[in-house]
Every structure is written in C-alpha cells, then in structure tokens.
Coordinates of C-alpha atoms in Angstrom, one line a residue:
G360 CA 0.0 0.0 0.0
H361 CA 0.9 3.7 0.1
E362 CA 0.3 6.6 2.3
P363 CA -3.1 8.4 2.0
G364 CA -3.0 11.7 0.1
L365 CA 0.0 10.7 -2.1
P366 CA -0.2 9.4 -5.7
P367 CA 0.7 5.8 -6.2
P368 CA 4.4 4.9 -6.8
S369 CA 3.8 4.2 -10.5
T370 CA 2.6 7.8 -10.9
L371 CA 5.6 9.2 -9.1
R372 CA 8.0 7.2 -11.2
H373 CA 6.2 8.5 -14.3
C374 CA 6.6 12.1 -13.2
R375 CA 10.3 11.8 -12.4
K376 CA 10.8 10.3 -15.9
R377 CA 9.0 13.3 -17.5
V378 CA 11.1 15.8 -15.6
T379 CA 14.3 14.1 -16.6
Q380 CA 13.2 14.1 -20.3
T381 CA 12.4 17.8 -20.2
R382 CA 15.8 18.7 -18.8
M383 CA 17.5 16.6 -21.5
L384 CA 15.5 18.3 -24.2
R385 CA 16.4 21.8 -22.9
R386 CA 20.1 20.8 -22.8
L387 CA 20.0 19.5 -26.4
A388 CA 18.2 22.7 -27.5
A389 CA 21.0 24.8 -26.0
R390 CA 23.6 22.8 -27.9
S391 CA 21.8 22.7 -31.2
A392 CA 23.5 25.9 -32.5
P393 CA 27.1 25.0 -31.9
L394 CA 26.4 21.5 -33.3
A395 CA 25.2 23.0 -36.5
R396 CA 28.2 25.2 -36.8
A397 CA 30.5 22.3 -36.2
S398 CA 28.8 20.0 -38.7
A399 CA 31.0 21.1 -41.7
V400 CA 34.1 20.6 -39.6
R401 CA 33.0 17.0 -38.6
A402 CA 32.3 16.2 -42.3
A403 CA 35.8 17.3 -43.3
R404 CA 37.6 15.4 -40.6
P405 CA 39.5 12.2 -41.2
P406 CA 38.0 8.9 -39.8
H407 CA 39.9 9.1 -36.5
A408 CA 38.6 12.6 -35.9
L409 CA 35.0 11.4 -36.6
R410 CA 35.4 8.8 -33.9
L411 CA 36.4 11.5 -31.5
A412 CA 33.4 13.6 -32.5
A413 CA 31.1 10.7 -31.8
A414 CA 32.1 10.8 -28.1
P415 CA 29.5 11.9 -25.5
L416 CA 28.6 15.6 -25.6
S417 CA 30.1 17.9 -23.0
R418 CA 30.8 21.6 -22.5
S419 CA 34.2 21.1 -24.0
F420 CA 32.8 19.9 -27.4
V421 CA 32.5 23.4 -29.0
S422 CA 36.0 24.6 -28.0
T423 CA 37.5 21.3 -29.1
A424 CA 35.9 21.5 -32.5
A425 CA 37.2 25.0 -33.0
A426 CA 40.7 24.0 -32.1
A427 CA 40.6 21.1 -34.5
A428 CA 39.9 23.3 -37.5
P429 CA 42.8 23.0 -40.0
S430 CA 45.2 25.9 -39.9
S431 CA 46.1 27.5 -43.3
A432 CA 49.7 28.3 -42.3
Q433 CA 52.2 25.5 -42.6
P434 CA 55.9 25.3 -42.2
F435 CA 58.2 25.1 -45.2
M436 CA 61.0 22.8 -44.0
L437 CA 64.6 23.1 -45.1
A438 CA 65.2 19.8 -46.8
D439 CA 68.5 17.9 -47.1
I440 CA 70.1 19.3 -50.3
G441 CA 72.5 16.3 -50.5
E442 CA 76.1 15.4 -49.7
G443 CA 75.4 15.1 -45.9
I444 CA 74.9 18.9 -45.5
A445 CA 73.5 19.6 -42.0
E446 CA 73.3 23.4 -42.0
V447 CA 73.4 26.3 -44.4
E448 CA 73.8 30.1 -44.1
V449 CA 71.0 32.2 -45.3
L450 CA 72.5 34.7 -47.8
Q451 CA 69.4 36.5 -48.9
W452 CA 65.6 36.4 -49.0
F453 CA 63.7 37.0 -52.2
V454 CA 60.4 37.2 -50.3
K455 CA 59.0 38.9 -47.1
P456 CA 56.0 38.3 -44.9
G457 CA 52.8 39.2 -46.8
D458 CA 54.2 38.4 -50.3
T459 CA 52.3 35.9 -52.4
V460 CA 54.3 33.3 -54.3
D461 CA 53.6 30.8 -57.1
Q462 CA 55.2 27.4 -57.5
F463 CA 58.8 27.6 -58.5
D464 CA 59.2 31.2 -57.4
R465 CA 62.5 31.9 -55.7
I466 CA 62.3 31.9 -51.9
C467 CA 65.8 32.4 -50.7
E468 CA 69.5 31.8 -51.4
V469 CA 71.5 29.7 -49.0
Q470 CA 75.2 28.7 -48.9
S471 CA 76.6 25.4 -47.6
D472 CA 80.2 24.5 -47.2
K473 CA 80.1 23.2 -50.7
A474 CA 77.9 25.4 -52.9
T475 CA 75.4 28.2 -53.1
V476 CA 71.8 27.1 -53.8
E477 CA 68.6 28.9 -54.5
I478 CA 65.5 27.4 -52.9
S479 CA 62.1 27.7 -54.7
S480 CA 58.6 27.4 -53.5
P481 CA 56.6 24.2 -54.0
Y482 CA 53.4 26.0 -53.0
V483 CA 51.1 28.7 -54.2
G484 CA 50.2 30.9 -51.2
T485 CA 51.2 33.8 -48.9
I486 CA 54.3 34.1 -46.8
E487 CA 53.3 34.4 -43.1
S488 CA 56.7 34.6 -41.4
L489 CA 60.4 34.1 -42.0
E490 CA 62.2 32.1 -39.4
Y491 CA 65.8 33.1 -40.1
E492 CA 67.5 36.5 -40.7
V493 CA 70.1 37.0 -43.4
G494 CA 73.4 35.7 -42.1
S495 CA 71.8 33.2 -39.8
I496 CA 72.6 29.5 -39.8
A497 CA 69.6 27.3 -40.7
K498 CA 69.6 23.6 -39.7
V499 CA 68.3 20.9 -42.1
G500 CA 64.9 19.7 -41.0
T501 CA 63.8 23.0 -39.4
P502 CA 61.2 25.5 -40.8
L503 CA 62.7 28.1 -43.1
L504 CA 59.4 30.0 -43.1
H505 CA 55.6 29.6 -42.6
I506 CA 53.3 29.9 -45.6
S507 CA 49.6 30.1 -45.9
V508 CA 48.8 27.8 -48.8
D509 CA 46.0 28.8 -51.1
G510 CA 42.9 26.5 -50.6
A511 CA 44.1 25.3 -47.2
G512 CA 41.8 27.6 -45.2
G513 CA 40.5 31.1 -44.8
D514 CA 37.6 32.7 -46.6
A515 CA 37.0 30.9 -49.9
G516 CA 35.3 33.9 -51.4
A517 CA 38.1 36.3 -50.7
E518 CA 40.1 37.5 -53.7
P519 CA 43.8 36.6 -53.4
E520 CA 46.3 39.4 -53.1
Q521 CA 48.4 40.2 -56.2
P522 CA 52.0 39.0 -55.9
A523 CA 54.4 41.8 -54.9
P524 CA 56.9 42.7 -57.6
P525 CA 60.4 41.2 -57.1
V526 CA 61.8 44.6 -56.5
A527 CA 59.7 45.1 -53.4
A528 CA 60.4 41.6 -52.2
A529 CA 64.2 42.1 -52.3
A530 CA 64.4 45.6 -51.2
A531 CA 62.1 45.6 -48.2
A532 CA 63.7 46.1 -44.8
P533 CA 64.0 42.9 -42.8
L534 CA 61.2 42.4 -40.4
P535 CA 61.0 40.3 -37.1
V536 CA 59.6 36.9 -37.8
S537 CA 57.2 37.2 -34.9
E538 CA 55.4 40.2 -36.4
P539 CA 53.4 40.3 -39.6
A540 CA 54.9 42.6 -42.3
P541 CA 52.9 45.7 -43.3
A542 CA 51.6 45.8 -46.8
V543 CA 54.0 47.4 -49.3
S544 CA 52.5 49.9 -51.7
E545 CA 53.7 50.2 -55.3
P546 CA 55.4 53.6 -54.8
A547 CA 57.5 52.1 -52.0
A548 CA 58.4 49.1 -54.1
A549 CA 59.6 51.3 -57.0
A550 CA 61.7 53.3 -54.6
S551 CA 64.1 50.4 -54.0
P552 CA 65.7 49.4 -57.3
A553 CA 68.8 48.1 -55.6
G554 CA 66.9 44.9 -54.9
D555 CA 66.7 44.1 -58.6
R556 CA 70.3 42.7 -58.6
K557 CA 72.3 40.4 -56.5
V558 CA 75.1 42.0 -54.6
L559 CA 78.3 39.9 -54.6
S560 CA 80.2 40.0 -51.3
T561 CA 81.8 37.8 -48.7
P562 CA 80.0 36.8 -45.5
A563 CA 82.4 39.0 -43.5
T564 CA 81.6 42.0 -45.7
R565 CA 77.8 41.4 -45.3
A566 CA 78.3 41.1 -41.5
L567 CA 80.1 44.4 -41.4
A568 CA 77.4 46.2 -43.5
K569 CA 74.7 44.6 -41.4
R570 CA 76.4 45.8 -38.1
H571 CA 76.4 49.4 -39.4
K572 CA 72.9 49.1 -41.0
L573 CA 74.4 49.8 -44.5
D574 CA 72.6 48.6 -47.6
L575 CA 75.2 46.9 -49.8
G576 CA 73.2 47.9 -52.9
T577 CA 74.2 51.5 -52.3
V578 CA 77.9 50.7 -52.1
T579 CA 80.0 51.2 -55.3
P580 CA 81.7 47.8 -55.9
T581 CA 85.4 47.8 -56.9
G582 CA 86.1 44.1 -56.5
R583 CA 86.4 41.5 -59.3
G584 CA 83.2 40.8 -61.1
G585 CA 81.3 43.6 -59.5
R586 CA 82.0 42.3 -56.0
V587 CA 81.6 44.6 -53.0
T588 CA 84.7 44.3 -50.8
K589 CA 85.2 45.0 -47.2
Q590 CA 87.3 48.0 -48.2
D591 CA 84.4 49.4 -50.2
V592 CA 82.2 49.3 -47.1
L593 CA 84.9 50.9 -44.9
L594 CA 85.3 53.7 -47.3
V595 CA 81.6 54.4 -47.2
L596 CA 81.5 54.2 -43.4
N597 CA 84.5 56.6 -43.2
G598 CA 82.8 59.0 -45.6
S599 CA 85.6 58.6 -48.2
A600 CA 83.4 57.2 -50.9
P601 CA 80.0 58.4 -52.1
V602 CA 76.8 56.4 -51.5
Q603 CA 74.7 55.5 -54.5
P604 CA 71.1 56.6 -54.2
A605 CA 68.8 53.7 -53.2
G606 CA 65.8 55.1 -55.1
A607 CA 63.9 58.3 -56.0
A608 CA 61.6 58.0 -52.9
A609 CA 64.3 56.8 -50.4
A610 CA 66.8 59.2 -48.9
A611 CA 70.4 58.2 -49.2
P612 CA 71.8 56.7 -45.9
Q613 CA 74.2 59.0 -44.2
P614 CA 77.6 57.4 -43.7
Q615 CA 78.6 57.1 -40.1
P616 CA 82.1 58.1 -39.2
A617 CA 84.1 55.3 -37.7
A618 CA 85.3 55.7 -34.1
P619 CA 89.0 56.6 -33.9
S620 CA 89.8 53.3 -32.1
A621 CA 87.6 51.1 -34.2
A622 CA 90.4 49.9 -36.4
A623 CA 92.4 48.7 -33.4
E624 CA 89.6 46.6 -31.9
D625 CA 89.7 42.8 -32.0
R626 CA 86.7 41.0 -33.5
A627 CA 85.6 37.4 -33.9
V628 CA 84.7 36.3 -37.4
P629 CA 82.7 33.1 -37.6
I630 CA 84.2 30.4 -39.8
R631 CA 81.3 29.4 -42.0
G632 CA 80.4 28.0 -45.4
I633 CA 83.2 27.6 -47.9
R634 CA 85.8 28.8 -45.4
K635 CA 84.6 26.1 -42.9
A636 CA 85.0 23.4 -45.6
M637 CA 88.5 24.7 -46.5
F638 CA 89.4 24.6 -42.8
A639 CA 88.5 21.0 -42.5
Q640 CA 90.0 20.1 -45.9
M641 CA 93.4 21.7 -45.2
T642 CA 93.5 20.3 -41.7
A643 CA 93.2 16.8 -43.1
A644 CA 95.6 17.5 -45.9
N645 CA 98.3 18.7 -43.5
A646 CA 98.5 15.2 -42.1
V647 CA 99.6 13.9 -45.5
P648 CA 103.4 13.9 -46.1
H649 CA 103.9 16.1 -49.2
F650 CA 106.6 15.7 -51.8
N651 CA 107.4 18.8 -53.7
F652 CA 108.9 19.1 -57.2
C653 CA 109.5 22.2 -59.3
D654 CA 110.4 22.8 -62.9
E655 CA 109.9 25.4 -65.6
V656 CA 108.2 25.3 -69.0
R657 CA 109.0 27.2 -72.2
M658 CA 105.6 28.5 -73.2
D659 CA 106.4 30.2 -76.6
A660 CA 105.2 27.4 -78.8
L661 CA 102.0 27.0 -76.8
M662 CA 101.3 30.7 -76.9
E663 CA 101.7 30.7 -80.7
V664 CA 99.2 27.8 -81.0
R665 CA 96.8 29.7 -78.8
Q666 CA 97.0 32.7 -81.1
Q667 CA 96.2 30.5 -84.0
L668 CA 93.2 29.0 -82.3
K669 CA 91.7 32.1 -80.8
Q670 CA 89.8 33.1 -84.0
V671 CA 88.7 29.6 -84.7
A672 CA 87.3 29.3 -81.1
L673 CA 85.6 32.7 -81.6
D674 CA 83.9 31.5 -84.8
K675 CA 82.6 28.5 -82.9
G676 CA 80.9 30.6 -80.2
L677 CA 83.6 30.6 -77.6
G678 CA 84.2 34.2 -76.4
K679 CA 87.7 33.8 -74.9
F680 CA 90.3 31.1 -75.6
T681 CA 93.1 31.0 -73.0
L682 CA 96.1 28.7 -72.4
M683 CA 94.3 26.8 -69.6
P684 CA 92.3 24.4 -72.0
L685 CA 95.6 23.4 -73.6
I686 CA 97.2 22.8 -70.2
V687 CA 94.2 20.8 -69.0
K688 CA 94.3 18.6 -72.1
A689 CA 98.1 18.1 -71.8
T690 CA 97.5 17.1 -68.2
S691 CA 95.0 14.4 -69.3
L692 CA 97.5 13.1 -71.9
A693 CA 100.2 12.8 -69.3
L694 CA 97.9 11.1 -66.8
A695 CA 97.2 8.5 -69.5
E696 CA 100.9 7.6 -69.4
F697 CA 101.0 7.7 -65.6
P698 CA 97.5 6.5 -64.4
E699 CA 98.6 5.9 -60.8
L700 CA 98.7 9.7 -60.3
N701 CA 95.0 9.8 -61.2
A702 CA 94.0 8.0 -58.1
S703 CA 93.1 8.1 -54.4
I704 CA 93.9 6.0 -51.4
S705 CA 91.2 3.7 -49.8
E706 CA 89.9 4.6 -46.4
E707 CA 91.8 1.7 -44.7
G708 CA 95.0 2.6 -46.6
S709 CA 95.4 -0.8 -48.1
E710 CA 94.6 0.0 -51.8
L711 CA 95.4 2.6 -54.4
L712 CA 92.1 3.4 -56.2
V713 CA 93.1 4.3 -59.8
K714 CA 90.3 6.3 -61.5
G715 CA 89.2 5.6 -65.1
S716 CA 88.1 9.2 -65.9
H717 CA 90.3 12.2 -65.8
N718 CA 88.2 14.7 -63.8
I719 CA 90.6 17.6 -63.7
G720 CA 89.8 20.3 -61.2
V721 CA 90.8 24.0 -61.7
A722 CA 91.1 26.1 -58.5
M723 CA 89.1 29.3 -58.8
D724 CA 88.9 32.4 -56.6
T725 CA 85.2 33.1 -56.2
P726 CA 83.2 35.7 -54.3
H727 CA 82.5 33.1 -51.6
G728 CA 86.1 31.8 -51.4
L729 CA 88.4 29.2 -53.0
L730 CA 86.5 26.5 -55.0
V731 CA 87.8 23.7 -57.2
P732 CA 85.2 22.6 -59.8
N733 CA 86.3 19.9 -62.2
I734 CA 85.9 19.2 -65.9
K735 CA 84.5 15.7 -66.1
D736 CA 86.2 13.0 -68.3
V737 CA 88.7 15.3 -70.1
G738 CA 90.2 12.3 -71.9
S739 CA 87.0 11.9 -74.0
L740 CA 86.5 15.6 -74.7
T741 CA 87.9 17.7 -77.7
L742 CA 90.0 20.7 -77.0
L743 CA 87.0 22.9 -77.9
Q744 CA 84.7 21.0 -75.5
V745 CA 87.3 21.4 -72.7
A746 CA 87.4 25.2 -73.4
Q747 CA 83.6 25.5 -73.4
E748 CA 83.2 23.5 -70.1
L749 CA 85.9 25.6 -68.4
S750 CA 84.2 28.8 -69.6
R751 CA 80.9 27.6 -68.1
L752 CA 82.5 26.7 -64.7
Q753 CA 84.3 30.0 -64.5
A754 CA 81.0 31.9 -65.2
D755 CA 79.1 29.9 -62.6
A756 CA 81.9 30.3 -60.1
A757 CA 81.9 34.1 -60.5
A758 CA 78.1 34.2 -60.1
G759 CA 78.1 31.8 -57.1
K760 CA 76.1 29.2 -59.0
L761 CA 78.4 26.2 -59.0
S762 CA 76.4 23.0 -58.4
I763 CA 77.5 20.2 -56.0
P764 CA 78.2 17.8 -59.0
D765 CA 80.6 20.5 -60.4
L766 CA 82.6 20.3 -57.2
K767 CA 82.5 16.5 -56.6
G768 CA 84.5 13.6 -58.1
G769 CA 87.8 15.4 -59.0
T770 CA 90.8 13.2 -59.6
F771 CA 93.6 15.7 -60.2
T772 CA 93.9 19.5 -59.6
L773 CA 95.5 22.5 -61.3
S774 CA 95.9 25.7 -59.3
N775 CA 96.8 28.7 -61.4
I776 CA 98.3 31.3 -59.1
G777 CA 99.9 33.0 -62.2
N778 CA 96.7 35.0 -62.9
L779 CA 97.3 36.8 -59.6
G780 CA 101.0 37.4 -60.3
G781 CA 102.6 34.6 -58.3
T782 CA 105.6 32.6 -59.6
Y783 CA 106.3 29.9 -57.1
T784 CA 104.0 28.1 -54.7
G785 CA 103.8 25.0 -52.5
P786 CA 100.3 23.7 -53.4
V787 CA 98.4 21.6 -50.8
I788 CA 96.9 18.3 -52.1
N789 CA 93.2 18.4 -52.6
L790 CA 92.1 15.3 -50.8
P791 CA 91.2 12.6 -51.6
E792 CA 93.5 13.2 -54.7
I793 CA 97.2 12.4 -54.4
A794 CA 98.8 15.1 -56.6
I795 CA 98.3 18.8 -57.6
A796 CA 100.1 21.3 -59.8
G797 CA 100.7 25.0 -59.0
L798 CA 101.1 27.1 -62.1
G799 CA 103.0 30.4 -61.9
K800 CA 102.9 33.5 -64.1
T801 CA 104.4 33.3 -67.5
R802 CA 107.3 35.8 -67.7
P803 CA 109.7 36.8 -70.4
V804 CA 113.2 35.9 -69.2
P805 CA 116.6 35.5 -70.8
R806 CA 117.6 31.9 -71.6
Y807 CA 120.2 30.1 -73.7
D808 CA 118.9 28.2 -76.7
E809 CA 120.3 24.8 -78.0
A810 CA 122.9 26.7 -80.0
G811 CA 124.1 28.5 -76.9
A812 CA 122.7 31.9 -77.9
L813 CA 121.1 34.1 -75.4
V814 CA 117.4 34.5 -76.3
R815 CA 114.2 35.8 -74.9
Q816 CA 111.8 33.1 -73.8
S817 CA 108.4 33.0 -72.1
I818 CA 108.8 30.8 -69.0
M819 CA 106.2 29.4 -66.6
Q820 CA 107.2 27.9 -63.3
V821 CA 105.3 24.7 -62.2
S822 CA 105.3 23.4 -58.6
W823 CA 104.1 19.9 -58.0
S824 CA 102.9 18.4 -54.7
A825 CA 102.2 14.7 -54.3
D826 CA 101.3 12.3 -51.5
H827 CA 104.7 10.8 -50.7
R828 CA 103.1 7.7 -49.2
V829 CA 102.3 6.4 -52.6
V830 CA 104.2 8.7 -55.1
D831 CA 108.0 8.7 -55.2
G832 CA 110.2 11.4 -56.7
A833 CA 111.0 9.4 -59.8
M834 CA 107.4 9.0 -60.8
M835 CA 106.6 12.7 -60.3
A836 CA 109.7 13.8 -62.3
R837 CA 108.8 11.5 -65.2
F838 CA 105.2 12.7 -65.2
S839 CA 106.4 16.3 -65.1
N840 CA 108.7 15.7 -68.1
A841 CA 105.9 14.1 -70.1
W842 CA 103.6 17.0 -69.3
I843 CA 106.2 19.6 -70.1
G844 CA 106.9 17.8 -73.4
Y845 CA 103.3 18.3 -74.5
L846 CA 103.3 22.0 -73.6
E847 CA 106.7 22.8 -75.2
K848 CA 105.8 20.8 -78.4
P849 CA 102.0 21.1 -78.6
A850 CA 102.0 19.4 -82.0
T851 CA 102.8 16.1 -80.3
M852 CA 99.4 16.2 -78.7
L853 CA 97.9 15.5 -82.1
L854 CA 99.3 12.0 -82.0
T855 CA 97.0 10.9 -79.2
L856 CA 93.9 13.1 -79.8

C-alpha cells in the first residue's frame, strides 16, 4: 500500500521520468546551434577525428571543434640538399611576410660548405613569417618560413592578393619573424631598385654592413666581377666614398664616421660556409706527407698555338680562348701515361684506387672563397669542349652558381696562381686526390737556346705536390717531363687526340 493523500508509486516514477526528459530536451536545444556550426568541420575530418566527434557531448565539445579546425599556415622545412649537409647560411631572402608566391618562385638563397643554392617554393600561397634572418645558420629539418597555402583555409570567397613585384620583395627592410609585415605599396616598391640585382660580397663584408645598417646595394663595388669588398664598405663608413642613391623616394643613408679606435679593436669572425669546408680540408691534408717538385716550362710554342686557335674558337661561339684548356688537355694526356697519379687511397689505406676518368679540377677564386670545380672525363673531350666547359665553370663560379656535382668527383687539380701574379708556390693536395700542380705566371726571361745563344723566352714555373706515401720522386719527375713535353711541343698532342 501507500500513504493516504499521495499518488501511487507508479505515478511518481512516471513524473520523475518526464522531468528528466524535459531537462535533457532543454540541454539539447541549447547545444543545437554549436552542433550545426561544427557539422562542416566534422564532415571534413579524417576517420579518427570522426570517432572523437562521436564521443558523448560535453561543455568542451564546442571549443575542441574550433581547435581542431585546420590551420592555413604550414611550415616550409629546409630539406637535405645532399652530400650530408646539416646546415646552411641564409645569404638573402627573395620574399618577405605578406608576399604571395607561385610554384617555383624563388624563396631564398643559401650557402653550404660546398655550394650556393637557390630554394624555390613548391606551393602557391602567402608568406606568413620568415624564421631566419640574413646571415643566420639554418639547420636541415627546421622550418625556413611559414606559408599560408591557397585553398588550405580562410575565406574561400576572398580575392587573393596580387604578388608583390620582385623589386619590393628584395628591397624591403628585414622584419622580425614574430610580427606580420605591413603591406608594401607600389610607390614604396619602386623606390628600392637596388633589390633588382644580387650584390656579390663575402660573409664578412655582409656582416660588417649589417652591423652598421648599411645597404650593400648602395655601395659602389670595386672588386672583381662587381664584388663589394670590405674596403668598399669601410670607405663608405668613413665618408671617403659616395653612397649610390637607393631610389627616388628613399633618402640616401648618411655614412657614419668610424670611431678613432675602431680599427684597433679585435673582433671574432665566424668560420662558416666555404671557409669552414676549407678549414676541414686543409687540416686533413696537412696530415699527409707532401713531396714537392718544381720545374719550368718554355711556353712560346703553346702561346703561338693559342693565337692560331683564338679566332677559330671565336667562330665556334667561344668568347675567350686561354692557355688553360691546352694545359688541361696536356694534363690528361700525361695522366694516361702515368695513371697511378690519377688515383686516391682507400679509407683503410690498403689500396690505391686508380680512376678511369680524368676529372681535372681547376682552382678558382670566387666571391665566396676558394672552390675547385672539375671538368669531367677530359680524356673523352675535344679541346673545344674542354674550353667550353671551363668557360661555363668560370662563369658559374663568378656568379656563385656552381652546383654540387661540379665540385665533386675530382681526380687531379691544377691551381693557377699566375693570374694573380705569383711565380712559385707550394700547393696543398686536394684530398682525396694524391697530386696537384701549382702554375706560376708566364714571364719573359733570358735563356740560352740549344745553340748557346742568349734569347728571350716565355717561362712558366710549375710546382708539383704529391702524396709521398704512394708517389715517389722518380714517378713525379717522369710525369712532369711528359707534361712539359706536350706543352713545349704542342703538335705532339695530335698523336694521341
């Protein structure tokens, strides 16, 4: 039974059930709006996200859905550019935050210890932030920048911004990566024509200019190939050289006088890029016992042949024909007679690895330091092909565009110090090779001919260095004699071409 005046238990249970249902309906009604807004997000989620969305509803559901919405900005990672390179120095940016880019547009230029590389964009989108400043060291596998990829998010109906012209991208002042860059108007972009061209300079020169907030594009270059030297920057800072106008709308920066004691101060210069590679290479080469051998070459006959071939080479499209292609070809012919000099030593030191191809390297003074690109398989090339490939390598070296394959795989090296005025040298072996030649300047000197008469002859000094662990003096001398024979009597090269 039940107490008088109260409804029966069945009625009470029914009422409690109705109250519970009413409360649930009210809660569901309160949640209906955010559920509708999140429906598109749930539809676009991958399967694992849908499983999470199917979890019981709670107050955190709406905020979780908003946080799970895909972000349009994504990192652009610095990929491994090969040869075990772990870090690069950022030389210059071709973009800035706010710029729009297409696929294959240039993003930045970086320099490793082996080569200079331009990195292009694989995306179409807008640059959100740059993660490294010019002169910073970027690690492989870290983000270079963040980019908002078109179609990855945002208002689909919004009209994309027009790409900023390259002038504005290169000439804009560097901005902190944590702050968005203000929009650059067309007049401001036109006011910075210095960004249209690449300024050639060494890392030390760029660091000096950056420290004094000097735009290298306003410095008159006096170095080789239009290179801005450290002295050029110091002259501008001391007020001894005029500053080129950076543009019609931009005021020329006022040179800051150097402090009287600035020249006497010590400073630390980071060893980076090419110089870092040379440091490691020369340290390793110094552990190799070098054998040195010097001789001289009468160059008169070779110089006459060069004069005969200059016009022929010009007719075939080669702008300049020097003595170096003839010297490179003679080196290949001499290596064919002494193949054990075209070799390297195995890592364990138990074998001499004789190379089949003559990949002859030519040391070059570039804006980024000493590099040794090599001409591949000289033995199979004609003299004209050797000259054309050498011309290409010299042009790429001057522009800082040598590729890693150009610098790898060398088997023998020629270092021409004569173009800088030197006569004698003690060249250091370019490991893993086992021999190198240092070529001096060709000079007119008095010499006795075969009849004993005193005559004027053009003489070039050659200085050989070889790994004395596997090369003895007799082999080096015989090789040198064969090489000199081809140069002094160039007609003999025709017998083996």
